[in-house]
Coordinates of C-alpha atoms in Angstrom, one line a residue:
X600 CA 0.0 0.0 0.0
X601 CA 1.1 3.2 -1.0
X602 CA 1.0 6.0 1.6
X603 CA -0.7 9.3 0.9
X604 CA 2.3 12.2 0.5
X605 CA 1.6 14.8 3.0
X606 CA 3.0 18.2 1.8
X607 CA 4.0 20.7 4.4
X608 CA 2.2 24.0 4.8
X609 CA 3.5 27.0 3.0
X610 CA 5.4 29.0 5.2
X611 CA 4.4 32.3 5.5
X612 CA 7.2 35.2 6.3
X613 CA 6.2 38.9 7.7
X614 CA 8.8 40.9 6.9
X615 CA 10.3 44.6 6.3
X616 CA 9.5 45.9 2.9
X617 CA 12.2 46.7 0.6
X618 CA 12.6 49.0 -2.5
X619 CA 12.5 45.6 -4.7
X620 CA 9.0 44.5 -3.5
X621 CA 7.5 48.2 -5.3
X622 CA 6.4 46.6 -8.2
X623 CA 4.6 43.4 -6.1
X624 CA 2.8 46.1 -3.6
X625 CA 1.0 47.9 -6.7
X626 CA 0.4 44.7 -7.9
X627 CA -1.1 44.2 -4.4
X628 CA -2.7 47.4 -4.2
X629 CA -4.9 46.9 -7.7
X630 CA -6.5 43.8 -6.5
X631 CA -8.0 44.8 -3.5
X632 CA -10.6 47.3 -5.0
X633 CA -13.5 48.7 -2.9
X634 CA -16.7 47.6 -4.5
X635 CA -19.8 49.6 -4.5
X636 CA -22.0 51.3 -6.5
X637 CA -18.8 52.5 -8.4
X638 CA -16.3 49.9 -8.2
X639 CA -12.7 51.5 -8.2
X640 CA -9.2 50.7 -6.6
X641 CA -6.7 52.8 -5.7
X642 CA -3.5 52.6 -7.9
X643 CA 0.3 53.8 -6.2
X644 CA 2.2 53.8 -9.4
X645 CA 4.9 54.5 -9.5
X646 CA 6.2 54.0 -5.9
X647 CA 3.9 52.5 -3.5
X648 CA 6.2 53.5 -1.1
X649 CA 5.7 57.7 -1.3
X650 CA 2.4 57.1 0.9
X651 CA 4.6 55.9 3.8
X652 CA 7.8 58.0 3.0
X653 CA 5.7 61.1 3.6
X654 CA 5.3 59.9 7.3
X655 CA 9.1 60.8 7.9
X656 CA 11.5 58.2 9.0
X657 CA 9.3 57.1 11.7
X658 CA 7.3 54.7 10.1
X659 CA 7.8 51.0 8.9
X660 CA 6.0 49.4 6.0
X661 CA 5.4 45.4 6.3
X662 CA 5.3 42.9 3.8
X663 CA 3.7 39.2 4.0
X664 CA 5.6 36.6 1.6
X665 CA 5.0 33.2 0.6
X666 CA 7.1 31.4 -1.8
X667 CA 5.1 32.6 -4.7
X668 CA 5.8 36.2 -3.8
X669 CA 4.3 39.0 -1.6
X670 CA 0.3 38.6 -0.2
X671 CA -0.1 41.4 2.0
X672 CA 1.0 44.8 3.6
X673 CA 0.4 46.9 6.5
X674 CA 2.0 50.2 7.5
X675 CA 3.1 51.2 11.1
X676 CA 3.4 55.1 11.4
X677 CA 5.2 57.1 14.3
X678 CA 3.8 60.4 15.5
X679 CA 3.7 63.4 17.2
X680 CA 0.4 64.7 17.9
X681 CA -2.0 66.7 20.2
X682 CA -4.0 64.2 22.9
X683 CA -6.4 66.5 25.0
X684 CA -4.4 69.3 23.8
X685 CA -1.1 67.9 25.1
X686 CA 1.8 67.4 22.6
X687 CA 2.4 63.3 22.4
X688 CA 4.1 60.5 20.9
X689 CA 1.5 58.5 19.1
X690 CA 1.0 55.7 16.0
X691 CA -1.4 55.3 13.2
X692 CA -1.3 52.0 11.5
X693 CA -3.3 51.7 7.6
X694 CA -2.5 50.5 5.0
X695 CA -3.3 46.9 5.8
X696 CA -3.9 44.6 2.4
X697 CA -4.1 41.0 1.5
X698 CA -4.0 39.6 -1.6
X699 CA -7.7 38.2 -2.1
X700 CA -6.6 34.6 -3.3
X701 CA -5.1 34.5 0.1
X702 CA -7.4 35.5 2.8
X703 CA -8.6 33.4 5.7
X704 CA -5.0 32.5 6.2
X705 CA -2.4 33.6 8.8
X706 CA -1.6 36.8 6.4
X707 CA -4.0 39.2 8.1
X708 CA -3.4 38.2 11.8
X709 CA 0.6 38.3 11.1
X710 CA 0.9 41.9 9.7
X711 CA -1.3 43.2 12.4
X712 CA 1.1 41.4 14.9
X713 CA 4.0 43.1 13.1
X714 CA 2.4 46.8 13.2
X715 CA 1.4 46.3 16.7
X716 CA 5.4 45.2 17.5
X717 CA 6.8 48.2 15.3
X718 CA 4.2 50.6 17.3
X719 CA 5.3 49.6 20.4
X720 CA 9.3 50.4 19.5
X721 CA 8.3 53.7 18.6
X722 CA 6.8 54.7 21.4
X723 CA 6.4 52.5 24.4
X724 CA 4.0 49.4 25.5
X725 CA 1.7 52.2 26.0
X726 CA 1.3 54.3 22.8
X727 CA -1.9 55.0 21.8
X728 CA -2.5 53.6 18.0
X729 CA -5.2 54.8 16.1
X730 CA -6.6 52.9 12.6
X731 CA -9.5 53.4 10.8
X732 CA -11.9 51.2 8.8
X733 CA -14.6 51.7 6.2
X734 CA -17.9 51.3 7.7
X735 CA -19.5 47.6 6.7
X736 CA -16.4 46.1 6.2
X737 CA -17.2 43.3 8.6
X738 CA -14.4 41.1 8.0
X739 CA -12.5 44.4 9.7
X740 CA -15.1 44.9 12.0
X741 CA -14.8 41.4 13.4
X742 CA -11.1 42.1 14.4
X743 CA -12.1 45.2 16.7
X744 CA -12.9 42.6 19.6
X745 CA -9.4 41.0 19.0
X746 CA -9.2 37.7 18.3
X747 CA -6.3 35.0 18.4
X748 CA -4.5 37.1 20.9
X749 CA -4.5 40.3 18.4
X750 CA -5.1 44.0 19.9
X751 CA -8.8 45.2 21.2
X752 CA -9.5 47.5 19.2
X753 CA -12.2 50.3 21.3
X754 CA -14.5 52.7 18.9
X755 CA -13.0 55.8 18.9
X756 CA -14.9 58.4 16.6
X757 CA -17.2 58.0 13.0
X758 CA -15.7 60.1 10.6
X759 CA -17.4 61.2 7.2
X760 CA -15.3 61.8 4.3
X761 CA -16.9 63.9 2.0
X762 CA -16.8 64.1 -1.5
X763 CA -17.9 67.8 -2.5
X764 CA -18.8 67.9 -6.3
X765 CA -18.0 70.1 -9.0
X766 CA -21.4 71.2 -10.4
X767 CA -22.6 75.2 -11.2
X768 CA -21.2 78.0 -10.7
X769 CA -21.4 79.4 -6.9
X770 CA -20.6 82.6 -5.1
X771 CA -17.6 82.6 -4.0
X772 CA -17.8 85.1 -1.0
X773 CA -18.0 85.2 2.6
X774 CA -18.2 88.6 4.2
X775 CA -15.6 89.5 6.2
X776 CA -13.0 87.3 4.7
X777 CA -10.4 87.3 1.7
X778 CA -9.2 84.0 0.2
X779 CA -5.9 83.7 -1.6
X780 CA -2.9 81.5 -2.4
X781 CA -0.6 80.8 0.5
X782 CA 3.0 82.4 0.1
X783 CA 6.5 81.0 1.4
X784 CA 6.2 84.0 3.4
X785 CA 2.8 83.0 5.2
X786 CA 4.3 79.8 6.3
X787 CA 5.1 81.2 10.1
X788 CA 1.8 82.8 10.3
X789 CA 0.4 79.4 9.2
X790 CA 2.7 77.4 11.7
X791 CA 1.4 79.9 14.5
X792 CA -2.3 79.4 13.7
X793 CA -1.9 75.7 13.7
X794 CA -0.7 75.8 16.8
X795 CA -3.6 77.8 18.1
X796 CA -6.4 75.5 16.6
X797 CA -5.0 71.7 16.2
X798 CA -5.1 71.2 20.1
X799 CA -9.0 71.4 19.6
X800 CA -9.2 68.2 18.0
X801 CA -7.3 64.7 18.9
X802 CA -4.3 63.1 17.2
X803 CA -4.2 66.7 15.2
X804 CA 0.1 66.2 13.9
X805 CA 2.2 68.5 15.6
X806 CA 3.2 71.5 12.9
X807 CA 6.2 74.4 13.1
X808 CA 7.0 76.4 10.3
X809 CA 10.0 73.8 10.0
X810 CA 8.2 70.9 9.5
X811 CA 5.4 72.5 7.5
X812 CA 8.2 73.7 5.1
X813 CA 9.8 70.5 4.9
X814 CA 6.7 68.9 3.8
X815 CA 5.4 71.2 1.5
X816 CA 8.9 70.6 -0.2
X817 CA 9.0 66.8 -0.3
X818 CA 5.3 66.3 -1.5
X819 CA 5.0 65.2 -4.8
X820 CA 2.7 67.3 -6.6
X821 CA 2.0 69.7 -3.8
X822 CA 3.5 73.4 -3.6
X823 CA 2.7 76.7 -1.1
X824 CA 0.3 78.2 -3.6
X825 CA -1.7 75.2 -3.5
X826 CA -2.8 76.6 0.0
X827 CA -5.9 78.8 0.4
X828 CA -5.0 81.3 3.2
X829 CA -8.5 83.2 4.4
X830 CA -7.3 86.9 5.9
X831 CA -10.0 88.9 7.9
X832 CA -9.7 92.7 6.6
X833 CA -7.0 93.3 8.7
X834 CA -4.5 90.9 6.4
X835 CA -4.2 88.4 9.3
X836 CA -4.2 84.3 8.3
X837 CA -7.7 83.4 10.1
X838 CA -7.8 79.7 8.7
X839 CA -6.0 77.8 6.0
X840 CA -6.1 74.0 4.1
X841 CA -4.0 73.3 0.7
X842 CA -6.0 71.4 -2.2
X843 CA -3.5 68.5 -2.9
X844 CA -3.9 66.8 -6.8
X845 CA -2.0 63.6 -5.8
X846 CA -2.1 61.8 -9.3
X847 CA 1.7 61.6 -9.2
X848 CA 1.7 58.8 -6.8
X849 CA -1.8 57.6 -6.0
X850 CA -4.8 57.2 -8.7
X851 CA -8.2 56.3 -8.3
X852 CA -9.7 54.1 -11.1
X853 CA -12.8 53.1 -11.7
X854 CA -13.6 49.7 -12.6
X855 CA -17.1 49.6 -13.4
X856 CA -20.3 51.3 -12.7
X857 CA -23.8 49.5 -10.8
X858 CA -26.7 49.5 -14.0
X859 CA -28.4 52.3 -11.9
X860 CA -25.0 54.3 -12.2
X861 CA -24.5 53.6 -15.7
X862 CA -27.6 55.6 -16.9
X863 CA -26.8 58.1 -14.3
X864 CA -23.4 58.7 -16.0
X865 CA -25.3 59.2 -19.3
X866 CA -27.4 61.8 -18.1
X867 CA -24.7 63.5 -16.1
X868 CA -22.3 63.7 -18.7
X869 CA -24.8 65.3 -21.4
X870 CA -25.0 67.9 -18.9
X871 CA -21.2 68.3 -18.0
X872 CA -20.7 70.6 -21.4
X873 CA -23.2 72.8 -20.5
X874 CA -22.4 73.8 -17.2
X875 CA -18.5 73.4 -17.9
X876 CA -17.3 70.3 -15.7
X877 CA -15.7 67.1 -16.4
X878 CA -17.4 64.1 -17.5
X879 CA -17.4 60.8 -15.8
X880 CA -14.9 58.3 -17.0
X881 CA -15.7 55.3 -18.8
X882 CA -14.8 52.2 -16.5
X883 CA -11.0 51.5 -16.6
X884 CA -10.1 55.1 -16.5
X885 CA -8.5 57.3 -13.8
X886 CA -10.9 59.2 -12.0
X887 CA -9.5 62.7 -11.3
X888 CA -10.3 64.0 -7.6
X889 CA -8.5 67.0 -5.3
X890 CA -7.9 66.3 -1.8
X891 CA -7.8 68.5 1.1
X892 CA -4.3 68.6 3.5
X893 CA -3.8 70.7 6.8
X894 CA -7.0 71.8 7.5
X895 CA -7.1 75.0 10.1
X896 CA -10.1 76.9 11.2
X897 CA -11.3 77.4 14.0
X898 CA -14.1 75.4 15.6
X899 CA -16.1 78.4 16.9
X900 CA -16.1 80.4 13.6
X901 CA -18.0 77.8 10.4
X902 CA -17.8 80.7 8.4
X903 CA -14.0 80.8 7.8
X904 CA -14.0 77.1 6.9
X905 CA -17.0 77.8 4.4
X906 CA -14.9 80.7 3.0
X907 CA -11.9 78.0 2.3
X908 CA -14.3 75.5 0.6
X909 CA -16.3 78.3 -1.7
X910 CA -12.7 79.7 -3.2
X911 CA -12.1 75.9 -3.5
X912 CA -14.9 75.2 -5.1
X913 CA -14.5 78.3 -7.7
X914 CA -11.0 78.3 -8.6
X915 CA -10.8 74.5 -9.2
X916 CA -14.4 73.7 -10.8
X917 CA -13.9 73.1 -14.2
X918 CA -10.0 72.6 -14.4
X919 CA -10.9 68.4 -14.6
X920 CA -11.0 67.3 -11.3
X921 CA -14.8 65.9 -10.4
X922 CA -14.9 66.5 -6.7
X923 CA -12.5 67.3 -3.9
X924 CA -12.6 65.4 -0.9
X925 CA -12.1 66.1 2.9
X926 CA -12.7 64.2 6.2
X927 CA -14.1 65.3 9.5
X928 CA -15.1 64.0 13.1
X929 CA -19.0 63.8 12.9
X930 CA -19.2 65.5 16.0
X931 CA -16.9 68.1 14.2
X932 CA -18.9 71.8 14.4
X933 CA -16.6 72.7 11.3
X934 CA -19.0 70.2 9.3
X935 CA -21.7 73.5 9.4
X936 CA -19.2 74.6 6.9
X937 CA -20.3 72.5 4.1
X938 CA -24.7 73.4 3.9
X939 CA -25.6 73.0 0.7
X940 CA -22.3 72.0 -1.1
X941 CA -24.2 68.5 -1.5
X942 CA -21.2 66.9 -0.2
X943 CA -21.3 63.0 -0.3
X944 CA -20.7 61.3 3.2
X945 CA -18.9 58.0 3.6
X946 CA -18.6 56.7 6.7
X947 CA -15.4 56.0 8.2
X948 CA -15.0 54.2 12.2
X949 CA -11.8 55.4 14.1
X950 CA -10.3 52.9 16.8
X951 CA -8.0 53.1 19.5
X952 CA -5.2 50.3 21.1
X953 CA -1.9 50.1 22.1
X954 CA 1.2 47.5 21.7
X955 CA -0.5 46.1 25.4
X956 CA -3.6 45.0 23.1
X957 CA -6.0 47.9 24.4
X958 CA -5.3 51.2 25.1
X959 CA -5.7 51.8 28.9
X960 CA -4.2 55.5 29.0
X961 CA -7.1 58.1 30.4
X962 CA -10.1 58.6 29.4
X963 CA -10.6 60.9 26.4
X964 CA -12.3 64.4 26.5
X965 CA -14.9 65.1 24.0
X966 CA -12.7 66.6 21.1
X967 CA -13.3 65.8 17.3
X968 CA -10.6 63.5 16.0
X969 CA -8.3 65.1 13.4
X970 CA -8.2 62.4 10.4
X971 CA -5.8 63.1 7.6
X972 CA -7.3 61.4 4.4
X973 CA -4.7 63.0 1.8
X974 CA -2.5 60.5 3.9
X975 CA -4.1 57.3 3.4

């Protein structure tokens, strides 16, 4: 009698990512598209990398390897940020992917392991980590009361992205206030405002005029004049956010549209020449969008936030992009800011933990969670 062959399992390695696994990560990154109405995926040609290099030196992406190449990825991000208006070192883990022919194995549980591991060296046992999930993805959801050992992960905040459409033509003007392109010169002035209004919401990044310079200059695609600065009368910088195009290293394309959509599209984009804006793409092409970076207003005051969002609104409608796209705490007041702009919610669930597997620190005051989405 013969007897059956028993193969061993594959063995599955959770490594460092190097600059050789770039072209297997957007590999990675096109086949796990989010599928809705409008099916798309999110494309990092040509360096999946500039997401995470944007981070500063701090941060660590992850890789998860069989023998037939690289399945998944997660990033582990070190930062310095605002919790309960104190300055803090803190983490923010995304970026977590897995090759769709290989979920339900060991891939997902491993790369969480190795982000919780790289959080804790930055920072302590007891670093507070925050990630986000897309509401109704329950596979994620499921993880939240951690199993196998992983991290708890405790609700933190529901975020909305919004996506603000470029339709007619709108007025552009709040009274009292005077929108313009930022200057290299307004970059202290900025620095100082940040530092007056990002305490007022958690995990806000810490800013100087350094560090806001630095970033501005290693962006790809992003200069000082694509900041709106909002003056009162007086010439002083009341609030400030940049519109960041971001094609140069991350592109959204759409894969197919939902029947309903479809004849949707058709109407919408018989209407497009007549009121000047971009049509919809056909399925398989790149879906131009804006998104907003380093937004500061203050939280008492919707109406210099509004101002921001109207000169956004004009100067960019028409110019290709279809919509521009911000996120906000939904307990944010700053979200006033945005009646009437028919801006397009999609729920986002913020959670806390640490390296210990739950975050045990003190109890949270009441502040809106800063979330940066141009980031993700």
């Amino acid at each position: 009698m013969t007897s059956a062959i028993r193969h061993a399992p594959p063995v599955l390695v959770v490594r460092d990512a190097r600059a050789e696994d770039n072209a297997a990560l957007i590999a990675l990154a096109a086949s796990c598209p989010m599928v809705g109405e409008m099916t798309m995926c999110m494309e990092r040609t040509p360096d999946f990398f500039t997401l995470s290099e944007l981070e500063g030196s701090g941060c660590r992406v992850g890789v998860a390897e069989l023998s037939d190449g690289v399945v998944g990825c997660i990033m582990a991000a070190e930062r310095s940020t605002y919790v309960d208006g104190r300055v803090m070192p803190t983490a923010y883990v995304g970026d977590l992917k897995v090759d769709p022919r290989h979920r339900g194995g060991a891939a997902a549980d491993s790369l969480i392991a190795f982000a919780r591991d790289a959080c804790g060296e930055f920072g302590g046992r007891h670093t507070p980590i925050i990630g986000t999930v897309l509401a109704g993805n329950k596979a994620m959801e499921r993880r939240s009361a951690g199993p196998r050992g992983l991290p708890i992960l405790d609700p933190l905040a529901v975020l909305k992205v919004y996506a603000i459409p470029f339709l007619w033509r709108r007025s552009s003007s709040v009274s009292g206030l005077r929108v313009e392109p930022a200057r290299d010169d307004d970059i202290p002035e900025m620095a100082e405002l940040w530092l007056r209004h990002a305490p007022e919401r958690q995990f806000a990044p810490v800013l100087d005029a350094a560090s806001l310079r630095a970033f501005v200059d290693r962006a790809p695609g992003l200069a000082i004049h694509d900041y709106l600065v909002a003056r009162r009368s007086d010439g002083r910088i009341v609030g400030f956010m940049a519109l960041w195009d971001q094609r140069a290293f991350k592109q959204l394309r759409v894969l197919d549209y939902s029947r309903r959509l479809t004849m949707a599209r058709r109407v919408v984009n018989m209407v497009s020449p007549m009121v000047g804006n971009a049509p919809l793409p056909p399925a398989g092409a790149i879906l131009r969008t804006l998104t907003a970076l380093h937004l500061c207003a203050p939280e008492a005051d919707a109406s210099v936030l509004r101002a921001l969002l109207l000169h956004a609104y004009d100067t960019r409608r028409g110019t290709g992009p279809l919509f521009f796209t911000l996120a906000l705490d939904r307990r944010d007041p700053r979200g006033m800011s945005l009646s009437g702009l028919l801006a397009q919610p999609t729920a986002v669930n913020a959670f806390i933990t640490s390296p210990t597997g739950r975050w045990v620190g003190q109890p949270l005051s009441g502040r809106p969670l800063y979330f940066e989405s141009a980031l993700v």
